[in-house]
mmCIF file of C-alpha atoms in Angstrom:
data_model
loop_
_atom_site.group_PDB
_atom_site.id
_atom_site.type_symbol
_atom_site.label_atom_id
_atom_site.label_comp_id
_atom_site.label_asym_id
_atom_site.label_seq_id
_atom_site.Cartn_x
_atom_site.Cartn_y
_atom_site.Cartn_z
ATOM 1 C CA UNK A 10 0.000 0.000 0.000
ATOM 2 C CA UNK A 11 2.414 2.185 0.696
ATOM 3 C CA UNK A 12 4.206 1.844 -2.378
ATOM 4 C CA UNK A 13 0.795 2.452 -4.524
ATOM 5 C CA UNK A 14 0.214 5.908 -2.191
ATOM 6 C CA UNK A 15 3.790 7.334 -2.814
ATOM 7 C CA UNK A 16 3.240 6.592 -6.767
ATOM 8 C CA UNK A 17 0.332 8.387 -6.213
ATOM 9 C CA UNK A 18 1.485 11.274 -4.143
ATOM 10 C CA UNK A 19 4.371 11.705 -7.014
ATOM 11 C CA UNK A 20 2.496 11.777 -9.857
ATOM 12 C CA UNK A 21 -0.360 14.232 -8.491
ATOM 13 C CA UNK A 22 2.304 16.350 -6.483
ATOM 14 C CA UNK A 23 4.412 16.794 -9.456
ATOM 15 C CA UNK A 24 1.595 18.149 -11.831
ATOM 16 C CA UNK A 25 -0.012 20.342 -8.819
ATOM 17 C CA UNK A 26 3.509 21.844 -7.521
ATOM 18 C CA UNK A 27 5.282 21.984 -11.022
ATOM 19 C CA UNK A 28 3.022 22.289 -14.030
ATOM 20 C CA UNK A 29 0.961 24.969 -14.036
ATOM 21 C CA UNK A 30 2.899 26.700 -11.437
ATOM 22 C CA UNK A 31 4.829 29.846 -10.638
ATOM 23 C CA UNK A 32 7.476 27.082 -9.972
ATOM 24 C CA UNK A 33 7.418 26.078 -13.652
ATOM 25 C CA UNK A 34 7.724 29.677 -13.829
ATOM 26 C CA UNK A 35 11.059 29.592 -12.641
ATOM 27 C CA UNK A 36 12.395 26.313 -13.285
ATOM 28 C CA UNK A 37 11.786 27.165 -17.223
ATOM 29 C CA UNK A 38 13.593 30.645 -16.197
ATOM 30 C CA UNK A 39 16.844 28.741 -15.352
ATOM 31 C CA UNK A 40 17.084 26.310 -17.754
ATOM 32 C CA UNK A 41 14.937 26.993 -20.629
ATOM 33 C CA UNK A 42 11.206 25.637 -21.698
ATOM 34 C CA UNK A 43 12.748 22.601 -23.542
ATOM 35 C CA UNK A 44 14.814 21.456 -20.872
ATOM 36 C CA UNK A 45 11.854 21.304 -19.007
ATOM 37 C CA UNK A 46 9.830 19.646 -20.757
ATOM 38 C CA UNK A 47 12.297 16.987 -21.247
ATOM 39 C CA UNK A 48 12.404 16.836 -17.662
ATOM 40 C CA UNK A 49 9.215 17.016 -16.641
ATOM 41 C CA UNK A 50 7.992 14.668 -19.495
ATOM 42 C CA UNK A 51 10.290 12.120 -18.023
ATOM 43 C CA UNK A 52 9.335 12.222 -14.554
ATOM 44 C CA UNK A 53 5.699 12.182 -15.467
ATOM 45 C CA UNK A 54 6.250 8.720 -17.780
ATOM 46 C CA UNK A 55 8.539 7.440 -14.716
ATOM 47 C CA UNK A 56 5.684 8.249 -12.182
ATOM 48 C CA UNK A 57 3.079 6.760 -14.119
ATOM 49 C CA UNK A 58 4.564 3.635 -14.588
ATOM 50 C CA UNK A 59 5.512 3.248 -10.584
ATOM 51 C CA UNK A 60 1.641 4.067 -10.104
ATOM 52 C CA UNK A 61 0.777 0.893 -12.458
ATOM 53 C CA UNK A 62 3.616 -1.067 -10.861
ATOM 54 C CA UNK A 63 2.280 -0.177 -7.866
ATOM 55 C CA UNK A 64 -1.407 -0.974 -8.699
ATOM 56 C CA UNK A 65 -0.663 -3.965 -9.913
ATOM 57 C CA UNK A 66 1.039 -5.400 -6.945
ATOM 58 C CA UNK A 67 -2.063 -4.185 -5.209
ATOM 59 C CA UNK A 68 -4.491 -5.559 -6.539
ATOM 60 C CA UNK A 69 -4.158 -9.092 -4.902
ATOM 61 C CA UNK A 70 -2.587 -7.851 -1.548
ATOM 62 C CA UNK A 71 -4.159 -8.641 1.746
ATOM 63 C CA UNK A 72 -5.393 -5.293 2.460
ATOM 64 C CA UNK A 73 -7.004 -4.673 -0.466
ATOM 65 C CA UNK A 74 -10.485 -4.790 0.935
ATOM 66 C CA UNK A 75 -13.726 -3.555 -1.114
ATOM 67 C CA UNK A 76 -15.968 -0.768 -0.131
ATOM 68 C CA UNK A 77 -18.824 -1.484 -2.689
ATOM 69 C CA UNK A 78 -20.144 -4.388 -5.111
ATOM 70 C CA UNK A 79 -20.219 -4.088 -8.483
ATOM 71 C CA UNK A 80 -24.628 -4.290 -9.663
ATOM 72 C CA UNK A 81 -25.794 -4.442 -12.890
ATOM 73 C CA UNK A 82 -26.973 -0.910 -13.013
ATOM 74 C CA UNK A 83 -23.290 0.412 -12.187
ATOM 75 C CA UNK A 84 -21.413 -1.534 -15.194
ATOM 76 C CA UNK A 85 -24.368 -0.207 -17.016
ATOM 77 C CA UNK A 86 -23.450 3.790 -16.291
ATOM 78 C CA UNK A 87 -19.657 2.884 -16.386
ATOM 79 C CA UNK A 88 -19.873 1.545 -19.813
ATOM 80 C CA UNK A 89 -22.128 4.843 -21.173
ATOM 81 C CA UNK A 90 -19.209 6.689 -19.373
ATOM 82 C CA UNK A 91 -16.271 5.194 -20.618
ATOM 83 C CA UNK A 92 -18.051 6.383 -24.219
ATOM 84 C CA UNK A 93 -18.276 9.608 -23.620
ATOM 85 C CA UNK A 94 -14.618 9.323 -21.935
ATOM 86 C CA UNK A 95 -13.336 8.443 -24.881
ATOM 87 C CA UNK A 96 -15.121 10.802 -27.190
ATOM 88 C CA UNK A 97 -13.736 13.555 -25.213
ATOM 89 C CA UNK A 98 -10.101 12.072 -24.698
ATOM 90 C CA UNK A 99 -9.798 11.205 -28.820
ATOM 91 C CA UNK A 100 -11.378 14.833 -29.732
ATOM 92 C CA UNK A 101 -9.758 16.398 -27.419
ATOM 93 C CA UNK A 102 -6.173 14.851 -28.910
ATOM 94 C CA UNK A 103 -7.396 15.825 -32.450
ATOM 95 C CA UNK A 104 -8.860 19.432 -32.599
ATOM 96 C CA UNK A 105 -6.237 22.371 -32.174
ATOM 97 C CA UNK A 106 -6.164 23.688 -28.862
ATOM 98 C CA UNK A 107 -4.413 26.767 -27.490
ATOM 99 C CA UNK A 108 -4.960 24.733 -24.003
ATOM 100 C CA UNK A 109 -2.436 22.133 -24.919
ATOM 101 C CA UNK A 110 1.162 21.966 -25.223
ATOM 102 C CA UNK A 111 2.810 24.230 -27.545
ATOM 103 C CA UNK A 112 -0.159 25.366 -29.383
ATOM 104 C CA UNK A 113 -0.950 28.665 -27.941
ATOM 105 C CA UNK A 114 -0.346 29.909 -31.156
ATOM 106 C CA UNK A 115 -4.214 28.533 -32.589
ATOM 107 C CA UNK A 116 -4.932 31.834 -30.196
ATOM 108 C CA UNK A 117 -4.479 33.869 -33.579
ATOM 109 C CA UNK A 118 -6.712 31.595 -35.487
ATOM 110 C CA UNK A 119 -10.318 33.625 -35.875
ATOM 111 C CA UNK A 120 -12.171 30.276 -35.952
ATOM 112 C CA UNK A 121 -10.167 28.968 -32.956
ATOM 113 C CA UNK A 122 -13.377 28.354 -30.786
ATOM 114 C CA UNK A 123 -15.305 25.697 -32.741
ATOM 115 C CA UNK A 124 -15.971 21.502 -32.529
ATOM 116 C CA UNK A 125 -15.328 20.637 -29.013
ATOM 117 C CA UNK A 126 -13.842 24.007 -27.577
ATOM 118 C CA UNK A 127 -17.643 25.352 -27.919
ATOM 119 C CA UNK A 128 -18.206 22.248 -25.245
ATOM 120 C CA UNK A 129 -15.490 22.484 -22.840
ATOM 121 C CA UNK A 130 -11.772 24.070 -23.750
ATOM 122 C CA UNK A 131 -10.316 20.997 -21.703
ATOM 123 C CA UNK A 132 -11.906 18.199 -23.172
ATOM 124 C CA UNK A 133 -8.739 15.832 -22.724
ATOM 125 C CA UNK A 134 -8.830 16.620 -19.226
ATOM 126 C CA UNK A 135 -12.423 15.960 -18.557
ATOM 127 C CA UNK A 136 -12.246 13.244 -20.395
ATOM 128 C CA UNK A 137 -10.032 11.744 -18.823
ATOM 129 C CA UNK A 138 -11.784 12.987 -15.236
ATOM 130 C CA UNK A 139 -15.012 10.862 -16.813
ATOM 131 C CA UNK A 140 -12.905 7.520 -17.202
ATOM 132 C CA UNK A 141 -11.532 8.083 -13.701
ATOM 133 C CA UNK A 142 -14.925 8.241 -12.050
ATOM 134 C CA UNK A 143 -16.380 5.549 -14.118
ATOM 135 C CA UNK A 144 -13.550 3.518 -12.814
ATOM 136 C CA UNK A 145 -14.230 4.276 -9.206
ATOM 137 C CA UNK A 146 -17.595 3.545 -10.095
ATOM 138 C CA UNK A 147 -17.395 0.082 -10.788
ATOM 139 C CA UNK A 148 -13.733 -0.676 -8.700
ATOM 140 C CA UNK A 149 -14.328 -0.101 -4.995
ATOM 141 C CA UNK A 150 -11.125 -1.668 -4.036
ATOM 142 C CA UNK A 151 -8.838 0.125 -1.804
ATOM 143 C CA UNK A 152 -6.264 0.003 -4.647
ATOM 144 C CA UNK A 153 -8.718 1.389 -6.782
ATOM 145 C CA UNK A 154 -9.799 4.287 -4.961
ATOM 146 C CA UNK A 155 -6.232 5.286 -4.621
ATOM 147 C CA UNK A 156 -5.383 4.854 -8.431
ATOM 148 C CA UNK A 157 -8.069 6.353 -9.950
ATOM 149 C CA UNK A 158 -9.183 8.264 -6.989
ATOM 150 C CA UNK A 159 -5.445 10.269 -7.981
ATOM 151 C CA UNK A 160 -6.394 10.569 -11.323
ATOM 152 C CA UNK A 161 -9.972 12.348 -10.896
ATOM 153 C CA UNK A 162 -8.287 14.282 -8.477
ATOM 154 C CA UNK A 163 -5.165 15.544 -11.276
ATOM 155 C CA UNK A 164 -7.654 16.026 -14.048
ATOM 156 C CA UNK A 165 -10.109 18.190 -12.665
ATOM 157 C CA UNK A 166 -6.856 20.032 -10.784
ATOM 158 C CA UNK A 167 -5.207 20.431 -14.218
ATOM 159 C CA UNK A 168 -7.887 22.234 -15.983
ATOM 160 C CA UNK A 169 -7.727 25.253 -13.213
ATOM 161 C CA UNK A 170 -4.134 24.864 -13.551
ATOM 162 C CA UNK A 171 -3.360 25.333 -16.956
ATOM 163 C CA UNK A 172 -6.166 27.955 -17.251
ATOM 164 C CA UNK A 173 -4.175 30.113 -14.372
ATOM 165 C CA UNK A 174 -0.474 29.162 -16.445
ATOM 166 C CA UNK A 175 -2.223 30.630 -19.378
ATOM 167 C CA UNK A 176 -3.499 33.935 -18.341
ATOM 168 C CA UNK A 177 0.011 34.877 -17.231
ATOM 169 C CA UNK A 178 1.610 34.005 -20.126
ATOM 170 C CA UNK A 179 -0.534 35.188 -22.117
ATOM 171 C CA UNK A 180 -2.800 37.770 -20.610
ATOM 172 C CA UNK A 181 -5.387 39.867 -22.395
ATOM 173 C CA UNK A 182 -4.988 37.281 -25.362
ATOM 174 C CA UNK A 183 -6.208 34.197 -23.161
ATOM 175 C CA UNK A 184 -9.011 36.422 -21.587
ATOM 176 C CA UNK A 185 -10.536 37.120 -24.745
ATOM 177 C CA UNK A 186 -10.566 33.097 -25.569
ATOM 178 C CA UNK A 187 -11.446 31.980 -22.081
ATOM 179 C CA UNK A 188 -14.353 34.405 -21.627
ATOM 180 C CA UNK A 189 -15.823 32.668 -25.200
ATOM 181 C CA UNK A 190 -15.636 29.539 -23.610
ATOM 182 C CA UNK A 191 -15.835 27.389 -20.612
ATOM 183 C CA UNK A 192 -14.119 24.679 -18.691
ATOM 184 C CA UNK A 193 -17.198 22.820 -17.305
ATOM 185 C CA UNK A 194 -18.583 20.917 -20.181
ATOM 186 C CA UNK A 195 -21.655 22.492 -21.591
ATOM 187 C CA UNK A 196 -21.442 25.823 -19.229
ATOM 188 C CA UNK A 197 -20.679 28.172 -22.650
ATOM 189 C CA UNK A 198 -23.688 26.940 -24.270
ATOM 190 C CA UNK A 199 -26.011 26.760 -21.685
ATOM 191 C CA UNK A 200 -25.072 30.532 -20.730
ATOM 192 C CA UNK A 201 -25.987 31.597 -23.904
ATOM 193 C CA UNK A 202 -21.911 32.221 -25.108
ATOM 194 C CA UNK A 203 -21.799 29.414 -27.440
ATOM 195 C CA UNK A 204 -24.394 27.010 -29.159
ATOM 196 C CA UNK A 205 -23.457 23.454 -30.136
ATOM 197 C CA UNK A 206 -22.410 22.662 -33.304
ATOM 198 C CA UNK A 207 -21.322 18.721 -33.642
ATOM 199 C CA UNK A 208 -20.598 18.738 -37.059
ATOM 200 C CA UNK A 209 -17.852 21.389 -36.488
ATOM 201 C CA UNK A 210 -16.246 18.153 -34.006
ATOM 202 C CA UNK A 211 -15.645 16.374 -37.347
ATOM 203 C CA UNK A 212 -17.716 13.065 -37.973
ATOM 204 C CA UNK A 213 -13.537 11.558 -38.274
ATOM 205 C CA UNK A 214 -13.409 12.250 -34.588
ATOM 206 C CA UNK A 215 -16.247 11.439 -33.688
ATOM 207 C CA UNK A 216 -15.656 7.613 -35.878
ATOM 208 C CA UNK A 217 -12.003 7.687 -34.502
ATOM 209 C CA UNK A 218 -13.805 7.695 -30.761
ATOM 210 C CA UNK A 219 -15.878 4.367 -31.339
ATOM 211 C CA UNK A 220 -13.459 2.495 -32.956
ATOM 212 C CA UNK A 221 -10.823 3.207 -29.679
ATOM 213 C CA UNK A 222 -13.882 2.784 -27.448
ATOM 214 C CA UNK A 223 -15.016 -0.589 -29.400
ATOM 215 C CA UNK A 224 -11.591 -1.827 -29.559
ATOM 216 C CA UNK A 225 -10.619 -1.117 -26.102
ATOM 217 C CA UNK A 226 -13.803 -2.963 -24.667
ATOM 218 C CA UNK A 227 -13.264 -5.967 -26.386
ATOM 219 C CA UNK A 228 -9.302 -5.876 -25.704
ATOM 220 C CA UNK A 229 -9.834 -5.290 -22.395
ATOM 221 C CA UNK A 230 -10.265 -8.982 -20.779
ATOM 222 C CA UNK A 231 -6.518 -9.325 -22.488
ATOM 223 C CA UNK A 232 -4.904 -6.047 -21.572
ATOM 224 C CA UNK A 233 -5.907 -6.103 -18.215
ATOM 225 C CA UNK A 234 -7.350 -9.008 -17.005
ATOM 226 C CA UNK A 235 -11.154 -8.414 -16.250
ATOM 227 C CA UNK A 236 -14.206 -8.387 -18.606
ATOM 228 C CA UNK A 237 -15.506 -4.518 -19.420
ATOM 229 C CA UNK A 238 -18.673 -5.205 -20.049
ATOM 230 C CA UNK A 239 -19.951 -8.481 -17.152
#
């Protein structure tokens, strides 16, 4: 266990002290942004792979007790949620994004705000925030709670921290994109600032989405061990 919590610490510590931070601030300072994103890029892939080490191992230890039973109606929800997971995550990867790495420059773009970004401007994040929960949902195993538990926690974290990294680097530019949009899902639209407009998303996406969803539920019993769907 307490293997599994340090992993966990780490990785969540390191994006909620570092990235996103006045600390990045001054690390990239010092050495440079590419330096740093070397660096940080490797302690992120090191930190996630002692969480699934760790996970692993704790999956079958004694302590490992379980707080809730899986029921029919829970696989049910996790299933719908893994979709939309997965529609968000794939999207998300696809559409330019002045909220991911290195492309602040889609800023300039006067069609920046369209597809997905009318939805959320962190759909990545939140998507992978909805395959967290959905997890917890259906794994109420100590180990669980602490894996994915860490991961719900950095996601939502992330999309307040990279919205606060942005406005002061890039000030009135940001304000004018982030007051257009929203980070909850849906809040732009529903306020009236943006209306929805799927086929903007591109119907590639949206196809691209399935076939990861589709081929990761049927994959799953031999990636990780345990049916996604019984």
């Amino acid at each position: 266990m307490a293997s599994l919590l340090a992993a966990a610490a780490f990785f969540v510590l390191l994006h909620l002290l570092v990235s996103g931070t006045r600390a990045r601030d001054a690390i990239t300072a010092k050495i440079g942004d590419g330096p740093y994103m070397g660096l940080f890029s490797l302690a992120s892939v090191a930190g996630l792979a002692w969480l699934g080490f760790g996970y692993a191992a704790a999956r079958t230890a004694p302590w490992n007790a379980s707080y809730w039973d899986i029921t029919p109606l829970t696989w049910k929800i996790q299933l719908l949620l893994q979709g939309l997971a997965f529609l968000f995550v794939v999207v998300g990867l696809t559409t330019p994004n002045p909220t991911s790495v290195k492309q602040e420059g889609t800023l300039s773009r006067p069609d920046v705000v369209k597809g997905m970004l009318r939805i959320t401007r962190h759909p990545f994040l939140w998507g992978v925030a909805l395959w967290a929960a959905g997890h917890l949902l259906v794994n109420g195993d100590r180990a669980s709670i602490i894996l994915f538990g860490a991961m719900l926690l950095l996601a939502l974290s992330g999309t307040t921290s990279i919205d606060a990294k942005r406005k002061r680097a890039l000030g009135p530019t940001w304000h004018a994109f982030a007051t257009q949009t929203s980070n909850l899902p849906f809040a732009a639209i529903l306020s009236g600032r943006q209306t929805l407009k799927v086929g903007e998303i591109g119907w590639w996406r949206i196809l691209a989405a399935i076939v990861v969803y589709v081929g990761l539920v049927v994959g799953h019993p031999f990636l990780f061990g345990v049916s996604a769907t019984s």
